[in-house]
């Protein structure tokens, strides 16, 4: 059972490192734009949208659909970048090894 104890210690160490990494990544930010920069969305490493900026030039009551599409596109891209950031950081922690249940 000596080997099992070592495995448990290693798992605890990995869990502590993962918690630290998640806290650090949560503070990082990614940004995405749509419409040539008319809409900018910022997300953090926890896949949360933290800001939306809209160029006043794109605001038109006659074309709300376009503005909605730009916000949706920028939001989707910001969240994709946030997930990619988390995967990169997780890869550093696990040495690129895929661990079931830790996917983001």
PDB file of C-alpha atoms in Angstrom:
ATOM      1  CA  UNK A   1       0.000   0.000   0.000  1.00  0.00           C
ATOM      2  CA  UNK A   2       3.021   2.267   0.051  1.00  0.00           C
ATOM      3  CA  UNK A   3       2.475   3.050  -3.647  1.00  0.00           C
ATOM      4  CA  UNK A   4      -1.146   4.031  -3.044  1.00  0.00           C
ATOM      5  CA  UNK A   5      -0.100   6.566  -0.410  1.00  0.00           C
ATOM      6  CA  UNK A   6       2.276   8.160  -2.888  1.00  0.00           C
ATOM      7  CA  UNK A   7      -0.471   8.330  -5.504  1.00  0.00           C
ATOM      8  CA  UNK A   8      -2.790  10.047  -3.009  1.00  0.00           C
ATOM      9  CA  UNK A   9      -0.088  12.588  -2.076  1.00  0.00           C
ATOM     10  CA  UNK A  10       0.538  13.314  -5.736  1.00  0.00           C
ATOM     11  CA  UNK A  11      -3.199  13.744  -6.363  1.00  0.00           C
ATOM     12  CA  UNK A  12      -3.450  16.207  -3.462  1.00  0.00           C
ATOM     13  CA  UNK A  13      -0.445  18.135  -4.754  1.00  0.00           C
ATOM     14  CA  UNK A  14      -1.971  18.280  -8.240  1.00  0.00           C
ATOM     15  CA  UNK A  15      -5.292  19.469  -6.794  1.00  0.00           C
ATOM     16  CA  UNK A  16      -3.565  22.283  -4.875  1.00  0.00           C
ATOM     17  CA  UNK A  17      -1.664  23.347  -7.975  1.00  0.00           C
ATOM     18  CA  UNK A  18      -4.866  23.278 -10.026  1.00  0.00           C
ATOM     19  CA  UNK A  19      -6.716  25.454  -7.496  1.00  0.00           C
ATOM     20  CA  UNK A  20      -3.849  27.957  -7.516  1.00  0.00           C
ATOM     21  CA  UNK A  21      -3.760  27.981 -11.322  1.00  0.00           C
ATOM     22  CA  UNK A  22      -7.537  28.496 -11.551  1.00  0.00           C
ATOM     23  CA  UNK A  23      -7.339  31.456  -9.178  1.00  0.00           C
ATOM     24  CA  UNK A  24      -4.531  32.992 -11.242  1.00  0.00           C
ATOM     25  CA  UNK A  25      -6.292  32.400 -14.573  1.00  0.00           C
ATOM     26  CA  UNK A  26      -9.497  33.917 -13.187  1.00  0.00           C
ATOM     27  CA  UNK A  27      -7.634  37.229 -12.945  1.00  0.00           C
ATOM     28  CA  UNK A  28      -6.496  37.124 -16.578  1.00  0.00           C
ATOM     29  CA  UNK A  29      -8.561  38.761 -19.291  1.00  0.00           C
ATOM     30  CA  UNK A  30      -9.129  38.097 -22.974  1.00  0.00           C
ATOM     31  CA  UNK A  31     -10.759  40.377 -25.515  1.00  0.00           C
ATOM     32  CA  UNK A  32     -12.602  39.827 -28.764  1.00  0.00           C
ATOM     33  CA  UNK A  33     -14.042  42.233 -31.300  1.00  0.00           C
ATOM     34  CA  UNK A  34     -16.618  42.106 -34.066  1.00  0.00           C
ATOM     35  CA  UNK A  35     -17.518  44.439 -36.881  1.00  0.00           C
ATOM     36  CA  UNK A  36     -13.987  45.738 -37.266  1.00  0.00           C
ATOM     37  CA  UNK A  37     -13.821  46.790 -33.629  1.00  0.00           C
ATOM     38  CA  UNK A  38     -17.331  48.231 -33.418  1.00  0.00           C
ATOM     39  CA  UNK A  39     -18.111  45.821 -30.569  1.00  0.00           C
ATOM     40  CA  UNK A  40     -15.528  44.680 -28.026  1.00  0.00           C
ATOM     41  CA  UNK A  41     -16.208  42.045 -25.385  1.00  0.00           C
ATOM     42  CA  UNK A  42     -13.869  41.190 -22.535  1.00  0.00           C
ATOM     43  CA  UNK A  43     -14.004  37.928 -20.556  1.00  0.00           C
ATOM     44  CA  UNK A  44     -11.988  36.578 -17.659  1.00  0.00           C
ATOM     45  CA  UNK A  45     -10.412  33.164 -17.203  1.00  0.00           C
ATOM     46  CA  UNK A  46     -13.552  31.888 -15.477  1.00  0.00           C
ATOM     47  CA  UNK A  47     -15.493  32.218 -18.745  1.00  0.00           C
ATOM     48  CA  UNK A  48     -17.407  35.250 -17.475  1.00  0.00           C
ATOM     49  CA  UNK A  49     -18.153  38.264 -19.667  1.00  0.00           C
ATOM     50  CA  UNK A  50     -16.837  41.251 -17.726  1.00  0.00           C
ATOM     51  CA  UNK A  51     -17.347  44.127 -20.157  1.00  0.00           C
ATOM     52  CA  UNK A  52     -18.988  45.064 -23.443  1.00  0.00           C
ATOM     53  CA  UNK A  53     -18.035  48.184 -25.377  1.00  0.00           C
ATOM     54  CA  UNK A  54     -20.083  49.392 -28.331  1.00  0.00           C
ATOM     55  CA  UNK A  55     -18.953  52.111 -30.721  1.00  0.00           C
ATOM     56  CA  UNK A  56     -21.765  54.712 -30.858  1.00  0.00           C
ATOM     57  CA  UNK A  57     -21.485  54.684 -34.660  1.00  0.00           C
ATOM     58  CA  UNK A  58     -22.985  51.179 -34.780  1.00  0.00           C
ATOM     59  CA  UNK A  59     -26.035  52.060 -32.668  1.00  0.00           C
ATOM     60  CA  UNK A  60     -29.043  52.501 -34.913  1.00  0.00           C
ATOM     61  CA  UNK A  61     -32.662  51.937 -34.030  1.00  0.00           C
ATOM     62  CA  UNK A  62     -33.178  50.933 -37.658  1.00  0.00           C
ATOM     63  CA  UNK A  63     -30.674  48.048 -37.475  1.00  0.00           C
ATOM     64  CA  UNK A  64     -30.863  46.509 -34.013  1.00  0.00           C
ATOM     65  CA  UNK A  65     -30.399  43.048 -35.542  1.00  0.00           C
ATOM     66  CA  UNK A  66     -26.879  43.923 -36.739  1.00  0.00           C
ATOM     67  CA  UNK A  67     -25.875  45.193 -33.298  1.00  0.00           C
ATOM     68  CA  UNK A  68     -27.254  42.051 -31.662  1.00  0.00           C
ATOM     69  CA  UNK A  69     -25.289  39.898 -34.118  1.00  0.00           C
ATOM     70  CA  UNK A  70     -22.060  41.820 -33.421  1.00  0.00           C
ATOM     71  CA  UNK A  71     -22.474  41.490 -29.642  1.00  0.00           C
ATOM     72  CA  UNK A  72     -23.215  37.781 -29.992  1.00  0.00           C
ATOM     73  CA  UNK A  73     -20.209  37.199 -32.260  1.00  0.00           C
ATOM     74  CA  UNK A  74     -17.801  39.100 -30.000  1.00  0.00           C
ATOM     75  CA  UNK A  75     -19.160  37.364 -26.881  1.00  0.00           C
ATOM     76  CA  UNK A  76     -18.826  33.925 -28.422  1.00  0.00           C
ATOM     77  CA  UNK A  77     -15.234  34.638 -29.468  1.00  0.00           C
ATOM     78  CA  UNK A  78     -14.299  36.082 -26.049  1.00  0.00           C
ATOM     79  CA  UNK A  79     -15.615  32.970 -24.302  1.00  0.00           C
ATOM     80  CA  UNK A  80     -13.757  30.732 -26.779  1.00  0.00           C
ATOM     81  CA  UNK A  81     -10.538  32.601 -26.031  1.00  0.00           C
ATOM     82  CA  UNK A  82     -11.204  32.278 -22.303  1.00  0.00           C
ATOM     83  CA  UNK A  83     -11.648  28.498 -22.593  1.00  0.00           C
ATOM     84  CA  UNK A  84      -8.484  28.302 -24.702  1.00  0.00           C
ATOM     85  CA  UNK A  85      -6.581  30.238 -22.030  1.00  0.00           C
ATOM     86  CA  UNK A  86      -7.768  27.803 -19.360  1.00  0.00           C
ATOM     87  CA  UNK A  87      -6.829  24.803 -21.518  1.00  0.00           C
ATOM     88  CA  UNK A  88      -3.341  26.199 -22.116  1.00  0.00           C
ATOM     89  CA  UNK A  89      -2.806  26.760 -18.408  1.00  0.00           C
ATOM     90  CA  UNK A  90      -4.210  23.322 -17.576  1.00  0.00           C
ATOM     91  CA  UNK A  91      -1.865  21.806 -20.163  1.00  0.00           C
ATOM     92  CA  UNK A  92       1.101  23.382 -18.399  1.00  0.00           C
ATOM     93  CA  UNK A  93      -0.059  21.856 -15.127  1.00  0.00           C
ATOM     94  CA  UNK A  94      -0.698  18.367 -16.483  1.00  0.00           C
ATOM     95  CA  UNK A  95       2.154  18.301 -18.977  1.00  0.00           C
ATOM     96  CA  UNK A  96      -0.335  18.155 -21.837  1.00  0.00           C
ATOM     97  CA  UNK A  97      -1.930  14.983 -20.495  1.00  0.00           C
ATOM     98  CA  UNK A  98      -5.734  14.887 -20.774  1.00  0.00           C
ATOM     99  CA  UNK A  99      -7.305  14.043 -17.417  1.00  0.00           C
ATOM    100  CA  UNK A 100     -10.987  13.026 -17.465  1.00  0.00           C
ATOM    101  CA  UNK A 101     -13.194  15.412 -15.520  1.00  0.00           C
ATOM    102  CA  UNK A 102     -10.754  18.318 -15.865  1.00  0.00           C
ATOM    103  CA  UNK A 103     -11.787  19.370 -19.352  1.00  0.00           C
ATOM    104  CA  UNK A 104     -12.759  22.982 -19.974  1.00  0.00           C
TER     105      UNK A 104
END
